[in-house]
mmCIF file of C-alpha atoms in Angstrom:
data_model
loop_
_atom_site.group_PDB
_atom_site.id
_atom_site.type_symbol
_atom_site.label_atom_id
_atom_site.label_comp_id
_atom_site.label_asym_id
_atom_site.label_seq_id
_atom_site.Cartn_x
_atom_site.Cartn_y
_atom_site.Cartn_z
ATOM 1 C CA UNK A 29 125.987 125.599 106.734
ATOM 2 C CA UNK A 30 128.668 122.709 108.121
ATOM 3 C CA UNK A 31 131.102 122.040 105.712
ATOM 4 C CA UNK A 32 132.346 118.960 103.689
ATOM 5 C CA UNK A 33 133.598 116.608 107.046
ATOM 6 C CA UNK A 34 135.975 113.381 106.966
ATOM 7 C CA UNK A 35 136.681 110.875 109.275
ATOM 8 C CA UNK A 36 139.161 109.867 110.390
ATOM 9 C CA UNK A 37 141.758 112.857 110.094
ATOM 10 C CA UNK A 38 144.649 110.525 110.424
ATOM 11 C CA UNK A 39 144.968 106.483 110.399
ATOM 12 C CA UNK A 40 148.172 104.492 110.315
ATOM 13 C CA UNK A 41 148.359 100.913 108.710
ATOM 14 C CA UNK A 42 150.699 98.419 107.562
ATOM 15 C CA UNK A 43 151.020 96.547 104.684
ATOM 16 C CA UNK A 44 148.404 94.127 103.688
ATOM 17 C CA UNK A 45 145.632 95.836 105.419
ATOM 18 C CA UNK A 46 142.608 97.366 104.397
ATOM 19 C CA UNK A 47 141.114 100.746 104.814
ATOM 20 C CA UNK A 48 137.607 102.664 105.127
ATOM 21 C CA UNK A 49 137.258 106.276 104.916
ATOM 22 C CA UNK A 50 134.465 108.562 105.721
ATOM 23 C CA UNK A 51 132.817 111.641 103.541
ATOM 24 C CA UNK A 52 130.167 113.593 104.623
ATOM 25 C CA UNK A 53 129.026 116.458 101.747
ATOM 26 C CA UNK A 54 127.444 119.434 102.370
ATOM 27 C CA UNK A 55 123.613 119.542 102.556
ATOM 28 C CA UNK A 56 122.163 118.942 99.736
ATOM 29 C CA UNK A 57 125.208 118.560 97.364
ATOM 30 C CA UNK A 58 124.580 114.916 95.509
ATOM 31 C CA UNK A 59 128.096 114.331 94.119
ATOM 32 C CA UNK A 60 131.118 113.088 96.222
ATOM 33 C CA UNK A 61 134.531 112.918 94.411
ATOM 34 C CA UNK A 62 137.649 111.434 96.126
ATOM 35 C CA UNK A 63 141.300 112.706 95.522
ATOM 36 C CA UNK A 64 144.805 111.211 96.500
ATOM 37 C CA UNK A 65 147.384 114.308 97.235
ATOM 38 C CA UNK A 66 151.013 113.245 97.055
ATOM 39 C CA UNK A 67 154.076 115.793 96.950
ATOM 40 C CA UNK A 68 155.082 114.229 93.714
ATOM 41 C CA UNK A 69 151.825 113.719 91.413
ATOM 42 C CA UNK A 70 149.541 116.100 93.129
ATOM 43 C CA UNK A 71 145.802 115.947 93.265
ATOM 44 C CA UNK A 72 145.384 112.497 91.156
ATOM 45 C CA UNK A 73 141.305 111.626 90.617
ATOM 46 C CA UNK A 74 140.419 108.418 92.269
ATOM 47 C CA UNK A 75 136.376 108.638 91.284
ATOM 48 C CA UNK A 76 133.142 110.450 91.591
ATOM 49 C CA UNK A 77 129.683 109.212 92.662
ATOM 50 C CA UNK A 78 126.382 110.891 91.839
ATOM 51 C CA UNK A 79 123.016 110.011 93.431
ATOM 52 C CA UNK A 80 124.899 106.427 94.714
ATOM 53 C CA UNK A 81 126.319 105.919 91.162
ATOM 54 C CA UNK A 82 129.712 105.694 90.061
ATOM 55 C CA UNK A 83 130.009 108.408 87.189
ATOM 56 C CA UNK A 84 134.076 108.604 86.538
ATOM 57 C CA UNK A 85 136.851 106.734 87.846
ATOM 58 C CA UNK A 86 140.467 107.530 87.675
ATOM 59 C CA UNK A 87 143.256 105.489 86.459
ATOM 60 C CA UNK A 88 143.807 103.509 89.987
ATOM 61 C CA UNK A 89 143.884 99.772 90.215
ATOM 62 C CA UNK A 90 140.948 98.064 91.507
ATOM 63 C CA UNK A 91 142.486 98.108 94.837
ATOM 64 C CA UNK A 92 140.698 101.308 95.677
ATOM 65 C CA UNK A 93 136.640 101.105 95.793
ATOM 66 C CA UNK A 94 134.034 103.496 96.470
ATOM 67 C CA UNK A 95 130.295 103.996 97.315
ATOM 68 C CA UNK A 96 127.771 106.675 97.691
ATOM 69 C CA UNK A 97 124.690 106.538 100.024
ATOM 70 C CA UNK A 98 121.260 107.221 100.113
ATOM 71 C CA UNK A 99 121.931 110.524 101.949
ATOM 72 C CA UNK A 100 124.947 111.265 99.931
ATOM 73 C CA UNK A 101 127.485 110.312 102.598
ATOM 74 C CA UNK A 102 130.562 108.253 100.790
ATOM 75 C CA UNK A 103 133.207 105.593 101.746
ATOM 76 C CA UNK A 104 136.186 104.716 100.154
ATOM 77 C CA UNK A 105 137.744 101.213 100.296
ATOM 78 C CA UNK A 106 141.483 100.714 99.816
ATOM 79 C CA UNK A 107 142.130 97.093 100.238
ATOM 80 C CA UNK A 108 145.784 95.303 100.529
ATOM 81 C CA UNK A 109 147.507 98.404 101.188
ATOM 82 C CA UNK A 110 151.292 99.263 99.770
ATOM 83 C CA UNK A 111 153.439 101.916 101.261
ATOM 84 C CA UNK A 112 153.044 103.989 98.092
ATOM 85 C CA UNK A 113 149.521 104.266 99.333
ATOM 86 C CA UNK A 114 150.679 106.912 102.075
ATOM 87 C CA UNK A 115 148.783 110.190 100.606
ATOM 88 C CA UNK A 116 146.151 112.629 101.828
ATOM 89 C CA UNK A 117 142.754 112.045 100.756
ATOM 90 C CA UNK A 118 140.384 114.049 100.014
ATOM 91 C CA UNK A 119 136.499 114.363 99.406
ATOM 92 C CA UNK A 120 134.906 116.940 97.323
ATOM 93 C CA UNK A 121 131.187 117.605 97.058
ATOM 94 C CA UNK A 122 129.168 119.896 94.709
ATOM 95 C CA UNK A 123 125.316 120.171 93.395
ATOM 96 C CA UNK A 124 125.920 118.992 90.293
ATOM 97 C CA UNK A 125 128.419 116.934 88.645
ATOM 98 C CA UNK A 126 131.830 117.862 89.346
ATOM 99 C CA UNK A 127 133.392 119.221 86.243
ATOM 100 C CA UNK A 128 130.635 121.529 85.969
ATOM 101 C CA UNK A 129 131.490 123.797 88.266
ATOM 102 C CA UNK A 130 132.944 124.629 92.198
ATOM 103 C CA UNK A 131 133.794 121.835 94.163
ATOM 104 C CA UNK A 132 133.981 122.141 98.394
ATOM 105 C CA UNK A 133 136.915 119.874 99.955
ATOM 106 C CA UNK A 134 137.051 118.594 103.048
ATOM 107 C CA UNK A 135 140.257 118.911 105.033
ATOM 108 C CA UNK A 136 141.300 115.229 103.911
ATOM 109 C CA UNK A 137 142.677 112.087 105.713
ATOM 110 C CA UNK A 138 145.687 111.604 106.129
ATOM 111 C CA UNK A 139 146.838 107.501 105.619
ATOM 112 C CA UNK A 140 150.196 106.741 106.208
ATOM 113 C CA UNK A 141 151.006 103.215 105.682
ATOM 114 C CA UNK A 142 153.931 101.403 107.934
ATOM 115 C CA UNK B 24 144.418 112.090 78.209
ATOM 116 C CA UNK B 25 143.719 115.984 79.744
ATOM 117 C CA UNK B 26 147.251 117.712 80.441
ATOM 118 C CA UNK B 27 147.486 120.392 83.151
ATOM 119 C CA UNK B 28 151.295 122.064 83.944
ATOM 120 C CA UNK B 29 151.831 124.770 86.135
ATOM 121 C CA UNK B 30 154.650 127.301 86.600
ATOM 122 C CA UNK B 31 156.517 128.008 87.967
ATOM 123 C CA UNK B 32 156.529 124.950 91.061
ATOM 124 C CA UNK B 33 157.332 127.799 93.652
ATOM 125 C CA UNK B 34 157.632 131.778 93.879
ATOM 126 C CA UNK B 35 158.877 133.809 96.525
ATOM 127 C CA UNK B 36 157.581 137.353 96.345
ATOM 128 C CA UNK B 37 157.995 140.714 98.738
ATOM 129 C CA UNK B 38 154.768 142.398 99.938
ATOM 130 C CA UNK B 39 153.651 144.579 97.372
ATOM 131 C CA UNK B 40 155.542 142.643 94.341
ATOM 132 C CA UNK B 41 152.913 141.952 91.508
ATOM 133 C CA UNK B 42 153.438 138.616 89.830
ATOM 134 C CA UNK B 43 151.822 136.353 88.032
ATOM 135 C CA UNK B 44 151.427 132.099 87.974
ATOM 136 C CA UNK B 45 150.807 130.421 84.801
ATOM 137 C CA UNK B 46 148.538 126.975 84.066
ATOM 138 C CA UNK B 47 149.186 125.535 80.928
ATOM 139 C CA UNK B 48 146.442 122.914 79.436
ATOM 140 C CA UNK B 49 145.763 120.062 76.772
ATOM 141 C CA UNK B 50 142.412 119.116 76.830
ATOM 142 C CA UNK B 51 139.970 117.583 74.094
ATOM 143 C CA UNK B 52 137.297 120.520 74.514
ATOM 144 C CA UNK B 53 137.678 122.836 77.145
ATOM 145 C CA UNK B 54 134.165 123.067 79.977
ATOM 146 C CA UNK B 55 135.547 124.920 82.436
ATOM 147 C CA UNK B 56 139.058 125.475 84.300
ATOM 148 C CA UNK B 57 139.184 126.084 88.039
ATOM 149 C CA UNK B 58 141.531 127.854 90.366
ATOM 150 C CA UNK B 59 141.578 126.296 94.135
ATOM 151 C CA UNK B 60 143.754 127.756 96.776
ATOM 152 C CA UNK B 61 145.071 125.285 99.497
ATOM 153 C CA UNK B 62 146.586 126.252 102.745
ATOM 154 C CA UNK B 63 148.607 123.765 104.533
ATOM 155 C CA UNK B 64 146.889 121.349 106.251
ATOM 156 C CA UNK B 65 143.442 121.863 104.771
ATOM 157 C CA UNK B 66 141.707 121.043 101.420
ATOM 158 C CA UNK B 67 141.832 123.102 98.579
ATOM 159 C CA UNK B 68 138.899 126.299 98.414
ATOM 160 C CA UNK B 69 137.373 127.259 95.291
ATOM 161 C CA UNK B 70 138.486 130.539 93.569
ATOM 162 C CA UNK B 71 137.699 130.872 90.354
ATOM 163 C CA UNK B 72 135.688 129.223 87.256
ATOM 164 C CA UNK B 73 136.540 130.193 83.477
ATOM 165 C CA UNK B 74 134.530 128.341 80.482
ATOM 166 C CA UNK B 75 135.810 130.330 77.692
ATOM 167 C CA UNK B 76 138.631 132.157 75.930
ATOM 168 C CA UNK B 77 138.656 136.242 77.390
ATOM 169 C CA UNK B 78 137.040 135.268 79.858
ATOM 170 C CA UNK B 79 138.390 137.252 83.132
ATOM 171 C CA UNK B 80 137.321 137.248 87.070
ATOM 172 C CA UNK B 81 138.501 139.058 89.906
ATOM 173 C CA UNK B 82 138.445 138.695 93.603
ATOM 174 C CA UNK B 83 140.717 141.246 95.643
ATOM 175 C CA UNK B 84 144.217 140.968 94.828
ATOM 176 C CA UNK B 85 143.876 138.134 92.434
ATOM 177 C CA UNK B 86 142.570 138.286 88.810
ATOM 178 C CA UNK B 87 142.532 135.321 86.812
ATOM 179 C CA UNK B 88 142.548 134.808 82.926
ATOM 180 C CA UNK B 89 142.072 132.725 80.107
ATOM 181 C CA UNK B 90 143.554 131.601 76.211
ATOM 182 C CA UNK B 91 142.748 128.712 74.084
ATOM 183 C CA UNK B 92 146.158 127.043 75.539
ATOM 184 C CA UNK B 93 146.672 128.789 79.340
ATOM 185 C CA UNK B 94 145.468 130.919 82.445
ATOM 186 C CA UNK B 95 146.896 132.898 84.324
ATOM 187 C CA UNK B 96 146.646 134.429 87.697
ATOM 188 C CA UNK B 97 147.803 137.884 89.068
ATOM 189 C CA UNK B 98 148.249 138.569 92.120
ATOM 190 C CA UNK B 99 148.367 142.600 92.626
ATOM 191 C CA UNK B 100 150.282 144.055 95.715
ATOM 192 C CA UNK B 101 150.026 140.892 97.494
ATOM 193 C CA UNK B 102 150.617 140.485 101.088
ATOM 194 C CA UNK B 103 151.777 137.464 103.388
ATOM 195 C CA UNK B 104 147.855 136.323 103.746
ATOM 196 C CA UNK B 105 148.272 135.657 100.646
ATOM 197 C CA UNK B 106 150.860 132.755 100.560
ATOM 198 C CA UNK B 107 149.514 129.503 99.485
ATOM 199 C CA UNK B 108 149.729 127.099 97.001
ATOM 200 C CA UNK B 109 147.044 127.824 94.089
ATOM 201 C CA UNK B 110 146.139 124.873 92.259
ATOM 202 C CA UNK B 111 144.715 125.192 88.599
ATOM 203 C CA UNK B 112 142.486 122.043 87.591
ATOM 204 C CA UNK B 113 140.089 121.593 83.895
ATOM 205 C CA UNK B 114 137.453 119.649 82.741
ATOM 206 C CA UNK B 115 137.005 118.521 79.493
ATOM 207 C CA UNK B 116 133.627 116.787 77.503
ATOM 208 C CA UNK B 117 135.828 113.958 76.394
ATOM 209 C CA UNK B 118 136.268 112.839 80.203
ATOM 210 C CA UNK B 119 134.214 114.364 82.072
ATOM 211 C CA UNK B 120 136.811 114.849 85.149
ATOM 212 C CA UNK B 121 138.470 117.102 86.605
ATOM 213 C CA UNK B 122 142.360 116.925 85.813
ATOM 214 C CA UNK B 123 144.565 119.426 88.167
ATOM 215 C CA UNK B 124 147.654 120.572 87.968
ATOM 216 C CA UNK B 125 150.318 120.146 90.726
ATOM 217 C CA UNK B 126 150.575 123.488 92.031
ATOM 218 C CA UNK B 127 152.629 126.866 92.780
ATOM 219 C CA UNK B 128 153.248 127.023 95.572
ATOM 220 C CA UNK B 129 153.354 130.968 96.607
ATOM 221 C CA UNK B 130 155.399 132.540 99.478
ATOM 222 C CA UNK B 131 154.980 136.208 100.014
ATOM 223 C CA UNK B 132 157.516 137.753 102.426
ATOM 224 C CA UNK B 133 156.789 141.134 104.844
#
């Protein structure tokens, strides 16, 4: 069974731009939940979609957008990026909602903006 | 808002030295904690679910449990495979997210 995949594995930017990443869940698995990994906060909760339906979102500004599929696959949107932006990203899918249980990551993207 | 601390930030064990990380949480009704391992370069991978109080699971070296307040996780006899950094994460009913903590990060030396 392939795992949870993300593309790309590493993007560079500069301020101002926007970005698009890529999340492809396991098989089956309808919810997709995005992460931003920094040294200093950790795993910080960006939002989670379930059968193409926002369900939670963290506290990030509206900067940073999201959308879920008809097959599951999800994209996040980070628009007007800011050097603090620089973080790995990661997906996470599961059956069911996400709090309820084990979630499968993918091995993230890694944005670092210029 | 859903609290998670874990300590210590980073432990440095010999083979063999049993030890133990601690996850400390403030949540608004407790559904389930989770213990994730991450390697470096890679996402986290899913160790261990506890829902209530007593609760207690075990997988090889590691045995994690859980109070009303905190979890902890032993590591028995552990050996360099072994080093990591284990993340500890909750979800509560008044959020409905999961909250994680930011990590110990575990070195264990031959």
């Amino acid at each position: 069974k392939a795992g949870v995949t993300q593309t790309p594995r590493y993007l560079i930017k500069t301020r101002g731009q926007q970005v698009t990443l890529s999340c492809s869940p396991i098989s089956g698995h309808r919810s997709v939940s995005w992460y931003q990994q920094t040294p200093g906060q950790g795993l910080q909760f960006l939002f989670e979609y379930f059968s193409e339906t926002q369900r939670n979102k963290g506290n990030f500004p509206g900067r940073f957008s999201g959308r879920q599929f008809s097959n599951s696959r999800s994209e996040m949107n980070v628009s007007t990026l800011e050097l603090g932006d620089s973080a790995l990203y990661l997906c996470a899918s599961s059956t069911g909602l996400a709090g309820g249980g084990e979630q499968f990551f993918g091995p993230g993207t890694r944005l670092t903006v210029l | 808002e859903d609290q998670v601390t874990q300590s210590p930030e980073a432990l440095r064990l010999q083979e063999g030295e049993s030890s133990s990380l601690n996850c400390s949480y403030t949540v608004s009704g407790l559904r389930g904690l989770f213990w994730y391992r991450q390697d470096p370069g890679k996402g986290p991978e899913f160790l261990f679910t506890l829902y209530s109080a007593g609760e207690e699971k075990e997988k090889e070296r590691l045995k994690a449990t859980l109070t009303k307040k905190e979890s902890f996780l032993h590591i028995t006899a552990p050996k360099p495979e072994d080093s990591a950094t284990y993340l500890c994460a909750v979800n509560s009913g008044g959020y409905q997210k999961v909250t994680f903590g930011t990590g110990t990060k575990l070195q264990v030396i031959p």
